[in-house]
mmCIF file of C-alpha atoms and ligand atoms in Angstrom:
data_model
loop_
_atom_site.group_PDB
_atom_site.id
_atom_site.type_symbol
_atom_site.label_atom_id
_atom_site.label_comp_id
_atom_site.label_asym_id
_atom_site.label_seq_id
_atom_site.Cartn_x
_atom_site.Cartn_y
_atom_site.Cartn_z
ATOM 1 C CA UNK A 1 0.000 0.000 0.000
ATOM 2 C CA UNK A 2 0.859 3.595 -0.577
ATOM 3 C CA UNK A 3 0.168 5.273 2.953
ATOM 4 C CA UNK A 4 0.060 8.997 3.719
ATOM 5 C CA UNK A 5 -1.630 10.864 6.000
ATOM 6 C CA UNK A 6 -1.897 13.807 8.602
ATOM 7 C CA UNK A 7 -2.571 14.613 11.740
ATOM 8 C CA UNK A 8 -3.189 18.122 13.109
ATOM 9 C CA UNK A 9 -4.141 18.731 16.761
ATOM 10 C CA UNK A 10 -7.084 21.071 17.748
ATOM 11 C CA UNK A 11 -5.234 24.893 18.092
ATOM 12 C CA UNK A 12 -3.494 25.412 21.177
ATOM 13 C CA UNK A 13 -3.728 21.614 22.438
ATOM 14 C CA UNK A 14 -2.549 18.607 22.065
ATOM 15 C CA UNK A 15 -2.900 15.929 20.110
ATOM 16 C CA UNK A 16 -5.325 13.142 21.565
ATOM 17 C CA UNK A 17 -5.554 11.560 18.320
ATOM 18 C CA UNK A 18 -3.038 8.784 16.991
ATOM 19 C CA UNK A 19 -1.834 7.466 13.635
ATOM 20 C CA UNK A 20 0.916 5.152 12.470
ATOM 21 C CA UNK A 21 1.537 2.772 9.584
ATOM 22 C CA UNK A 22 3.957 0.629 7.810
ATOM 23 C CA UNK A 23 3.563 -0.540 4.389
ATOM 24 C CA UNK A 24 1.114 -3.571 5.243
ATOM 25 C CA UNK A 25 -0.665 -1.825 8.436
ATOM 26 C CA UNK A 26 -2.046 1.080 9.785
ATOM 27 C CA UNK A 27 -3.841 2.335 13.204
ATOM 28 C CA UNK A 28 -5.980 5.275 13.706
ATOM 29 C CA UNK A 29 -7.079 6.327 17.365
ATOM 30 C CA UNK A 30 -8.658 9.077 18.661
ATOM 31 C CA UNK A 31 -8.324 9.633 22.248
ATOM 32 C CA UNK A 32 -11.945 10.877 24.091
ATOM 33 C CA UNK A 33 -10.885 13.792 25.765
ATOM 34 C CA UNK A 34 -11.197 14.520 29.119
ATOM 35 C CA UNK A 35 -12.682 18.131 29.257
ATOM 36 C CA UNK A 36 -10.893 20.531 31.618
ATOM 37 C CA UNK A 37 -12.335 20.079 35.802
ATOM 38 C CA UNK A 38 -13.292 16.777 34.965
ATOM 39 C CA UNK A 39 -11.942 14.001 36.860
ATOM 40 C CA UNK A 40 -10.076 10.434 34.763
ATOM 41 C CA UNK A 41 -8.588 8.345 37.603
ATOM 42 C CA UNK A 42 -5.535 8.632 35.322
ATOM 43 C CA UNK A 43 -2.405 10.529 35.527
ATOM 44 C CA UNK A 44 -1.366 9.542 32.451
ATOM 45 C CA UNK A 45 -4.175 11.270 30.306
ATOM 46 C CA UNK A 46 -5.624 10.752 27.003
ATOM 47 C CA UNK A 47 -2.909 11.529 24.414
ATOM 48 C CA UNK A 48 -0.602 8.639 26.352
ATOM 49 C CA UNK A 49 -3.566 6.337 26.499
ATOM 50 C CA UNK A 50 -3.351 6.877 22.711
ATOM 51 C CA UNK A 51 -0.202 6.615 21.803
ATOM 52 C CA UNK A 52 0.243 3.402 24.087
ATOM 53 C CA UNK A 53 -2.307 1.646 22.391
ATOM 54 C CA UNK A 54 -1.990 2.798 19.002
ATOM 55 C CA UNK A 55 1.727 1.592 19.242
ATOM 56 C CA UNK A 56 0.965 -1.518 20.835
ATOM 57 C CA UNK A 57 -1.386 -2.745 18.305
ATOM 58 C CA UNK A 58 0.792 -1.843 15.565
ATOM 59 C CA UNK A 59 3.353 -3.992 16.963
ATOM 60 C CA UNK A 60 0.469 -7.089 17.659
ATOM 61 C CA UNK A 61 -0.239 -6.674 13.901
ATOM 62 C CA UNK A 62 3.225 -6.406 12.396
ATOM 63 C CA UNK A 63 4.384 -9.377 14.708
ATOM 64 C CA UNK A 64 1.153 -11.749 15.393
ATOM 65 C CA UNK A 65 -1.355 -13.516 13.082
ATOM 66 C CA UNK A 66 -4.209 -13.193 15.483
ATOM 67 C CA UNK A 67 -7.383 -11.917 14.298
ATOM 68 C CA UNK A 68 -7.628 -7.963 14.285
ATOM 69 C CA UNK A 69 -10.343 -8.294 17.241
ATOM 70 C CA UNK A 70 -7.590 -11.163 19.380
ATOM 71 C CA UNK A 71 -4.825 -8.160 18.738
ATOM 72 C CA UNK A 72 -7.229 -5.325 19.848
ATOM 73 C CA UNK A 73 -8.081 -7.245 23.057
ATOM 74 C CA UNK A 74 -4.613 -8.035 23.962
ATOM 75 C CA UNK A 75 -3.289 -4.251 23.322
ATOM 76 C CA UNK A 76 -6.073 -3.155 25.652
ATOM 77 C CA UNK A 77 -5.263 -5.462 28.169
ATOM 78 C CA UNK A 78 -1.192 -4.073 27.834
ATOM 79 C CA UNK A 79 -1.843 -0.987 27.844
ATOM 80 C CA UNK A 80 -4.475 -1.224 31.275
ATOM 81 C CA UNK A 81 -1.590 -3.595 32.827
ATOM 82 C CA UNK A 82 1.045 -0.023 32.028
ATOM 83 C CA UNK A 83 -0.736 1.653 34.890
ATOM 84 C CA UNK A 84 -3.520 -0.163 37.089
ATOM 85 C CA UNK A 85 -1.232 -0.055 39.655
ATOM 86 C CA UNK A 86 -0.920 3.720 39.718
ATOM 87 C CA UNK A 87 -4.052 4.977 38.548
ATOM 88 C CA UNK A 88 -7.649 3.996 38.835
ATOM 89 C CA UNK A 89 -9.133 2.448 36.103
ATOM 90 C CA UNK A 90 -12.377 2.028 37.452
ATOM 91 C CA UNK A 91 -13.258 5.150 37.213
ATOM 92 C CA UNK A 92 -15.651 6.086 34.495
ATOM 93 C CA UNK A 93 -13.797 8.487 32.956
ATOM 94 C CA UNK A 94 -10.564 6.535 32.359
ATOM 95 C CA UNK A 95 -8.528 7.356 29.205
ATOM 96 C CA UNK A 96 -10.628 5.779 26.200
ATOM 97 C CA UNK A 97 -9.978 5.737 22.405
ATOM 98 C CA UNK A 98 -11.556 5.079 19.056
ATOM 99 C CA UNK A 99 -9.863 2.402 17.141
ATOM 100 C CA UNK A 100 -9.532 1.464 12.834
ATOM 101 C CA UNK A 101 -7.062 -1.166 12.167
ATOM 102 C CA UNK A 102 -6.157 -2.382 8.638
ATOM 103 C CA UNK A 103 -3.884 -4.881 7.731
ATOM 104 C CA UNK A 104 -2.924 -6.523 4.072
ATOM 105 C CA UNK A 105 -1.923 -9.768 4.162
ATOM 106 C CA UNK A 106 -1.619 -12.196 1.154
ATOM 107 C CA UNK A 107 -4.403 -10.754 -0.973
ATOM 108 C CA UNK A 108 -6.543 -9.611 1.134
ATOM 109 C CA UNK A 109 -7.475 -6.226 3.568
ATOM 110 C CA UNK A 110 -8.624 -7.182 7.112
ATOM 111 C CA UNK A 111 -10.098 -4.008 8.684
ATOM 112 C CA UNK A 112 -11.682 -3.353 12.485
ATOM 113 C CA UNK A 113 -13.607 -0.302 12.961
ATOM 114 C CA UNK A 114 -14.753 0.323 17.079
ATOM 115 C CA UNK A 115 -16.475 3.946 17.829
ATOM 116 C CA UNK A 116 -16.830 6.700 15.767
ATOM 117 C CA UNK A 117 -13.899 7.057 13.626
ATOM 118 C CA UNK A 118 -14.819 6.494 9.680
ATOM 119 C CA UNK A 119 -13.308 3.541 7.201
ATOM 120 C CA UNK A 120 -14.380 4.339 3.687
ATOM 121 C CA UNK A 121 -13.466 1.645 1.369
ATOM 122 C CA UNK A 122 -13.123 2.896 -2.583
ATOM 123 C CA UNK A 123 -14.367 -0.370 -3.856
ATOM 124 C CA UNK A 124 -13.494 -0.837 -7.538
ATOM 125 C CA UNK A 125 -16.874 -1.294 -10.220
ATOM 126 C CA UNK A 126 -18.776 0.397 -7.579
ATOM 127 C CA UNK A 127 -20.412 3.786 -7.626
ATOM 128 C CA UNK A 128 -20.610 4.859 -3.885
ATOM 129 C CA UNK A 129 -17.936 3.870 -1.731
ATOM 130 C CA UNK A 130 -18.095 1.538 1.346
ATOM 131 C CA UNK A 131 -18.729 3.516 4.986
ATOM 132 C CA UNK A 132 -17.678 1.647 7.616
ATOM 133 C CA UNK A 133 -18.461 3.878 10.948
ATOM 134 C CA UNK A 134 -19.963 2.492 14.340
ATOM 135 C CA UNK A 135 -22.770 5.043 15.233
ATOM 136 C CA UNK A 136 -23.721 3.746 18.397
ATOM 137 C CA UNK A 137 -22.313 6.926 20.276
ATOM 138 C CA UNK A 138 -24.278 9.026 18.249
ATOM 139 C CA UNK A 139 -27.378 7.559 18.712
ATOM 140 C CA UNK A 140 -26.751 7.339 22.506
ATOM 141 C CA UNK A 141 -25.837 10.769 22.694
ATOM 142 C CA UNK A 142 -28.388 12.850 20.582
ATOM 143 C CA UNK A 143 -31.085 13.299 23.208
ATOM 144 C CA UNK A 144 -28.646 14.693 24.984
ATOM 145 C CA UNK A 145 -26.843 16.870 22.651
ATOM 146 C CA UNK A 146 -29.418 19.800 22.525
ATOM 147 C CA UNK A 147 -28.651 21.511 25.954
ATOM 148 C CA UNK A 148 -25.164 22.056 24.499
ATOM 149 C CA UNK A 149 -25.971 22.514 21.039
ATOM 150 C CA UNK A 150 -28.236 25.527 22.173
ATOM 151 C CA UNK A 151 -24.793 27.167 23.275
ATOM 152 C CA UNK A 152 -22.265 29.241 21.550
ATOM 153 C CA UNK A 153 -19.033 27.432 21.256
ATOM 154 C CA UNK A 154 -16.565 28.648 22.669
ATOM 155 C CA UNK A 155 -18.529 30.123 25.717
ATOM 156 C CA UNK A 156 -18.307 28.568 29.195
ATOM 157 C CA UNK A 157 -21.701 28.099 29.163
ATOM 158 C CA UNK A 158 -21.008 25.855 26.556
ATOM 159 C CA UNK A 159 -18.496 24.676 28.139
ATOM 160 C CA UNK A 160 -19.901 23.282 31.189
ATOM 161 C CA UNK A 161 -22.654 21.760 29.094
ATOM 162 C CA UNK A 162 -19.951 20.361 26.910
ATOM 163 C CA UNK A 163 -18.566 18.962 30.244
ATOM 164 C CA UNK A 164 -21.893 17.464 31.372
ATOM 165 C CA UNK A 165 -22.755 15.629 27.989
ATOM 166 C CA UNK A 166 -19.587 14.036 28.188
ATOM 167 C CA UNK A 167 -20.047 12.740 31.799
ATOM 168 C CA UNK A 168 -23.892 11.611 31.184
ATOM 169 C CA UNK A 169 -22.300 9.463 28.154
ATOM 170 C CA UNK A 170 -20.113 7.803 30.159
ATOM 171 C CA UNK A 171 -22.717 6.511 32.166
ATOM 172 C CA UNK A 172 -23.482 4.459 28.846
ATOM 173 C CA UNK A 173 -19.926 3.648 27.956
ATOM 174 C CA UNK A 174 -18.979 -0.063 27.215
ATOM 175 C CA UNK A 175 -22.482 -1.221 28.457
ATOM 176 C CA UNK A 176 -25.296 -3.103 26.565
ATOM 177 C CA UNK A 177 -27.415 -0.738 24.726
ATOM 178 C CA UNK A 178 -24.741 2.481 25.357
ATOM 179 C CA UNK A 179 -21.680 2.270 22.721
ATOM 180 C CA UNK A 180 -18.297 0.698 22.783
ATOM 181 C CA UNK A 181 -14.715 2.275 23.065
ATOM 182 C CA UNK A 182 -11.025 0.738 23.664
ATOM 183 C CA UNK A 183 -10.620 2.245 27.365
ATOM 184 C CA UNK A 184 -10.032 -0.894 30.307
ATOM 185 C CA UNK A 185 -11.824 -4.332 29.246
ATOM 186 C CA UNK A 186 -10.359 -5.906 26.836
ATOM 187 C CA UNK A 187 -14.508 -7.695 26.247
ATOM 188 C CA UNK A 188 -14.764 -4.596 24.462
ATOM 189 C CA UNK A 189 -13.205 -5.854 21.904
ATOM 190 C CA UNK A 190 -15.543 -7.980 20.432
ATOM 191 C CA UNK A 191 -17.972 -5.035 20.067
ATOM 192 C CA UNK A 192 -15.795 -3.799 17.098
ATOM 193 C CA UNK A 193 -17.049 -3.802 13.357
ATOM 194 C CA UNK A 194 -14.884 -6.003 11.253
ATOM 195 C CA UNK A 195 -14.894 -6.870 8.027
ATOM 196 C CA UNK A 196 -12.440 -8.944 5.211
ATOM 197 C CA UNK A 197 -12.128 -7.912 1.314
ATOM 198 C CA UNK A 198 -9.911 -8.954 -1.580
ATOM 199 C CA UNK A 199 -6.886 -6.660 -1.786
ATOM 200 C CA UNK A 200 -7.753 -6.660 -5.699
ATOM 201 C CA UNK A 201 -11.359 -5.362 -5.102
ATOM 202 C CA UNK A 202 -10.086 -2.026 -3.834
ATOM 203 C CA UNK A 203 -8.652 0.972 -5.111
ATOM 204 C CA UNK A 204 -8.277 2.739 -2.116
ATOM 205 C CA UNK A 205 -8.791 3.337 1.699
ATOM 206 C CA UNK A 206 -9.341 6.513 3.659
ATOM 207 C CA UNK A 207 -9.481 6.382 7.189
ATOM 208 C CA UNK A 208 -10.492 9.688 9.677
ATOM 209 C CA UNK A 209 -11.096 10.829 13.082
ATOM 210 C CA UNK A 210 -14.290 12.578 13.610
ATOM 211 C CA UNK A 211 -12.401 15.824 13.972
ATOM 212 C CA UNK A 212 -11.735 15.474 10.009
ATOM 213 C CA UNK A 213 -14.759 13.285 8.938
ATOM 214 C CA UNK A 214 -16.886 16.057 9.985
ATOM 215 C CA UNK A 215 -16.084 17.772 6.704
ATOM 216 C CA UNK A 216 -18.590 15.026 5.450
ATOM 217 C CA UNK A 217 -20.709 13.849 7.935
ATOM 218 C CA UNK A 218 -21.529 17.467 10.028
ATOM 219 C CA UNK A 219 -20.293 19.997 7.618
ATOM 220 C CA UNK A 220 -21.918 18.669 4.461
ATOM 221 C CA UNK A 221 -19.445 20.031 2.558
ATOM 222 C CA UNK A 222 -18.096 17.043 0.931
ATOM 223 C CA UNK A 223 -19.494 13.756 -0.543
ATOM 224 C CA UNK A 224 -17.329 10.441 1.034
ATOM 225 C CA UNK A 225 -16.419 10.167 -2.872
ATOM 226 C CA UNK A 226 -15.569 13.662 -3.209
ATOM 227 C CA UNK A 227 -13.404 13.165 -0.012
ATOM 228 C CA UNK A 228 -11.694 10.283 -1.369
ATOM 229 C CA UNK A 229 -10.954 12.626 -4.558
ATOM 230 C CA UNK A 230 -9.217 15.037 -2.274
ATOM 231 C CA UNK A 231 -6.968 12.732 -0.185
ATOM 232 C CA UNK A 232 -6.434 11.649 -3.801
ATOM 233 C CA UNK A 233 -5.743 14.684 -5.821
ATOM 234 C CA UNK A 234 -4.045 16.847 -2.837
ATOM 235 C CA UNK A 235 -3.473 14.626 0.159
ATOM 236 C CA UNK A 236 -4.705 14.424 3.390
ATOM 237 C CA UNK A 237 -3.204 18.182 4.264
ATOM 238 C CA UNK A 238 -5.755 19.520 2.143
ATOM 239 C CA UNK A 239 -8.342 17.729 3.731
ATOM 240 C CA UNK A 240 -7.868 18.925 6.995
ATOM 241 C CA UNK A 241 -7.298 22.453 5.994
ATOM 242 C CA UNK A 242 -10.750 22.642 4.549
ATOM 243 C CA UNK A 243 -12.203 21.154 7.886
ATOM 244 C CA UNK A 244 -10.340 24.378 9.757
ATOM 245 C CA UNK A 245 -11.685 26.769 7.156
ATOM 246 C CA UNK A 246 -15.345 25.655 7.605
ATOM 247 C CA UNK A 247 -14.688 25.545 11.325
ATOM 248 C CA UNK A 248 -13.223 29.264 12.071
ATOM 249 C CA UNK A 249 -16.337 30.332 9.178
ATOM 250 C CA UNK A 250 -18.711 29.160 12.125
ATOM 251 C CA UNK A 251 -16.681 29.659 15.232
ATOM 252 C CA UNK A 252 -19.379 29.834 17.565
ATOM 253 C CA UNK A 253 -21.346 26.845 16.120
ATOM 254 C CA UNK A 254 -24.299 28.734 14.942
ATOM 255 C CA UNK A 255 -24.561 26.737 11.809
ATOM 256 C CA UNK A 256 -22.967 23.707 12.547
ATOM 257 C CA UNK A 257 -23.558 22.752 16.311
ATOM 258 C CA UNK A 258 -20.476 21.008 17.662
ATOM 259 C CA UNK A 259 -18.930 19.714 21.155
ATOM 260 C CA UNK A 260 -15.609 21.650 20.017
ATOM 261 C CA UNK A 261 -15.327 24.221 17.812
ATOM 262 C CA UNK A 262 -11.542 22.747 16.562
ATOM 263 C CA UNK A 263 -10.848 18.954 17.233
ATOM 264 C CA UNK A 264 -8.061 16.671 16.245
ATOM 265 C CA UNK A 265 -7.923 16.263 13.197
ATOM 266 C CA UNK A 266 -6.639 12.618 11.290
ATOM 267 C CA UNK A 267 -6.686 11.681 8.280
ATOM 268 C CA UNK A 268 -4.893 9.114 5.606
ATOM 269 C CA UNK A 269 -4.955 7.510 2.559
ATOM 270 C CA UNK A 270 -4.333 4.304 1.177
ATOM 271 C CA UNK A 271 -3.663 3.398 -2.486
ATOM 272 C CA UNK A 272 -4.026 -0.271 -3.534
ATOM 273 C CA UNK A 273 -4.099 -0.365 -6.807
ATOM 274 C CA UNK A 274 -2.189 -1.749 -9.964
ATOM 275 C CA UNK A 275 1.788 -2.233 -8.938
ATOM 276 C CA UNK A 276 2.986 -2.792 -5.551
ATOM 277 C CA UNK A 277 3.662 0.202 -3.918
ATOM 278 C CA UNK A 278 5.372 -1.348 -0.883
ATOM 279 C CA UNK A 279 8.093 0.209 0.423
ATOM 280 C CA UNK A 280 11.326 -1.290 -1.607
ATOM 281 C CA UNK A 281 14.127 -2.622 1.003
ATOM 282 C CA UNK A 282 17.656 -2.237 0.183
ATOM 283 C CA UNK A 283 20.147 -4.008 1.570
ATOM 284 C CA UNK A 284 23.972 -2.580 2.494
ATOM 285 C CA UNK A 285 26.323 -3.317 0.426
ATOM 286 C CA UNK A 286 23.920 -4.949 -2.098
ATOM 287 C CA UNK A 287 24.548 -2.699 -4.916
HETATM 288 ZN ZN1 LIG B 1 -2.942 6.187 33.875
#
């Protein structure tokens, strides 16, 4: 595969989302923030939570053959055994994190998709591309998005109610009928979309956090094809700069209500097609 991508933090933060790839594999996370006075349990916070786990299942893909849902399990359970004796991961608002996997192995493309971070799939012969995008947070959280939503971003009134929705959600975190998220039990898992396709069946693959799928799916001001036609014609850069230019058009979230008015932003881009792009090795004195 032919990887690039980017990752841009939200201004004057950092960056709680996570990517990382090597020719055959790639893992996208995005950290769930912890908004400012709220409590974790962890000292660690969210952009190490990411990192570690992001890392660690890069590694468990790279070096195992387990399924993408055995690996995800495992690297949950690492990362929970890095600090449960220093920080308390009971608490409900321990470190969590979206998670996409792919992987390529002999002809085919494995791919896990848990929480709200979007897969789209350019399948070749077909017209619309394949959305891959758990939406179980979403549907958990609307009734309780339009306190918030009321609010200009950006004031502390929205603030606190930002604060609030994110604490009433975690009361349906990792729980039958809530939504799912990599945080602490390694059950979780199992909760995660997966899918397998022929290598040869696909053109390309686009993965992004919600900070830079929301160009599509809350902005409206892309198709997914159109999307895939930027990461395609100008990279995954460009992508992201539109998101910021819609976003500081509507800083206060008139038009498009939002949690944040910036967020992390992630995206990147796979090519499959026609030759092998893989990264040629060269040996030392070879030549
Ligand atoms: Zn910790």
């Amino acid at each position: 595969m032919r990887v690039t991508f980017a990752s841009e933090a939200a201004p004057g933060h950092s960056n709680e989302d996570f990517i990382a790839s090597t020719p055959d594999a790639l893992v996208l996370l995005d950290g769930a923030g912890t908004p400012v006075d709220s409590e974790s349990g962890c000292v660690h916070g969210v952009a190490w939570y990411a990192r570690s786990l992001g890392s660690t299942l890069l590694a468990g893909m790279t070096q195992g053959t387990g399924t993408l849902t055995e690996i995800l399990a495992e690297g949950i359970k690492a990362v929970a055994s890095l600090h449960d004796f220093i920080c308390d991961l009971d608490h409900p608002g321990s470190p969590s994190a979206t998670v996409i996997m792919l992987r390529r192995t002999a002809g085919v493309l494995d791919f896990l998709v848990l929480a709200d971070s979007v897969l789209v799939l350019d399948v070749i012969g077909e017209a619309e591309p394949m959305v891959v995008c758990d939406k179980r947070e979403t549907k958990v959280g609307t009734p309780y998005r339009a306190a918030m939503d009321a609010l200009d971003t950006g004031s502390s009134a929205h603030a606190t109610a930002h604060r609030r929705y994110v604490e009433t959600l975690r009361d349906h975190r990792n729980r039958d009928g809530g939504f799912w998220i990599a945080a602490v039990d390694p059950l979780t898992a199992e909760q995660a979309l997966t899918g397998t396709v022929r290598a040869d069946q696909v053109r390309a693959v686009a993965l992004f956090s919600d900070g830079a799928s929301r160009l599509v799916d809350r902005f409206h001001l892309a198709t997914w094809r159109q999307a895939l036609g930027i990461l395609d014609e100008s990279g995954p850069d460009e992508l992201i700069r539109q998101v910021r230019e819609a976003e500081h058009a509507d800083p206060a979230g008139s038009r498009w209500p939002r949690g944040k008015t910036h967020d992390d932003a992630t995206a990147a881009y796979c090519l499959l097609s026609g030759e092998d792009f893989s990264v040629r090795r060269s040996e030392p004195g070879a030549e």
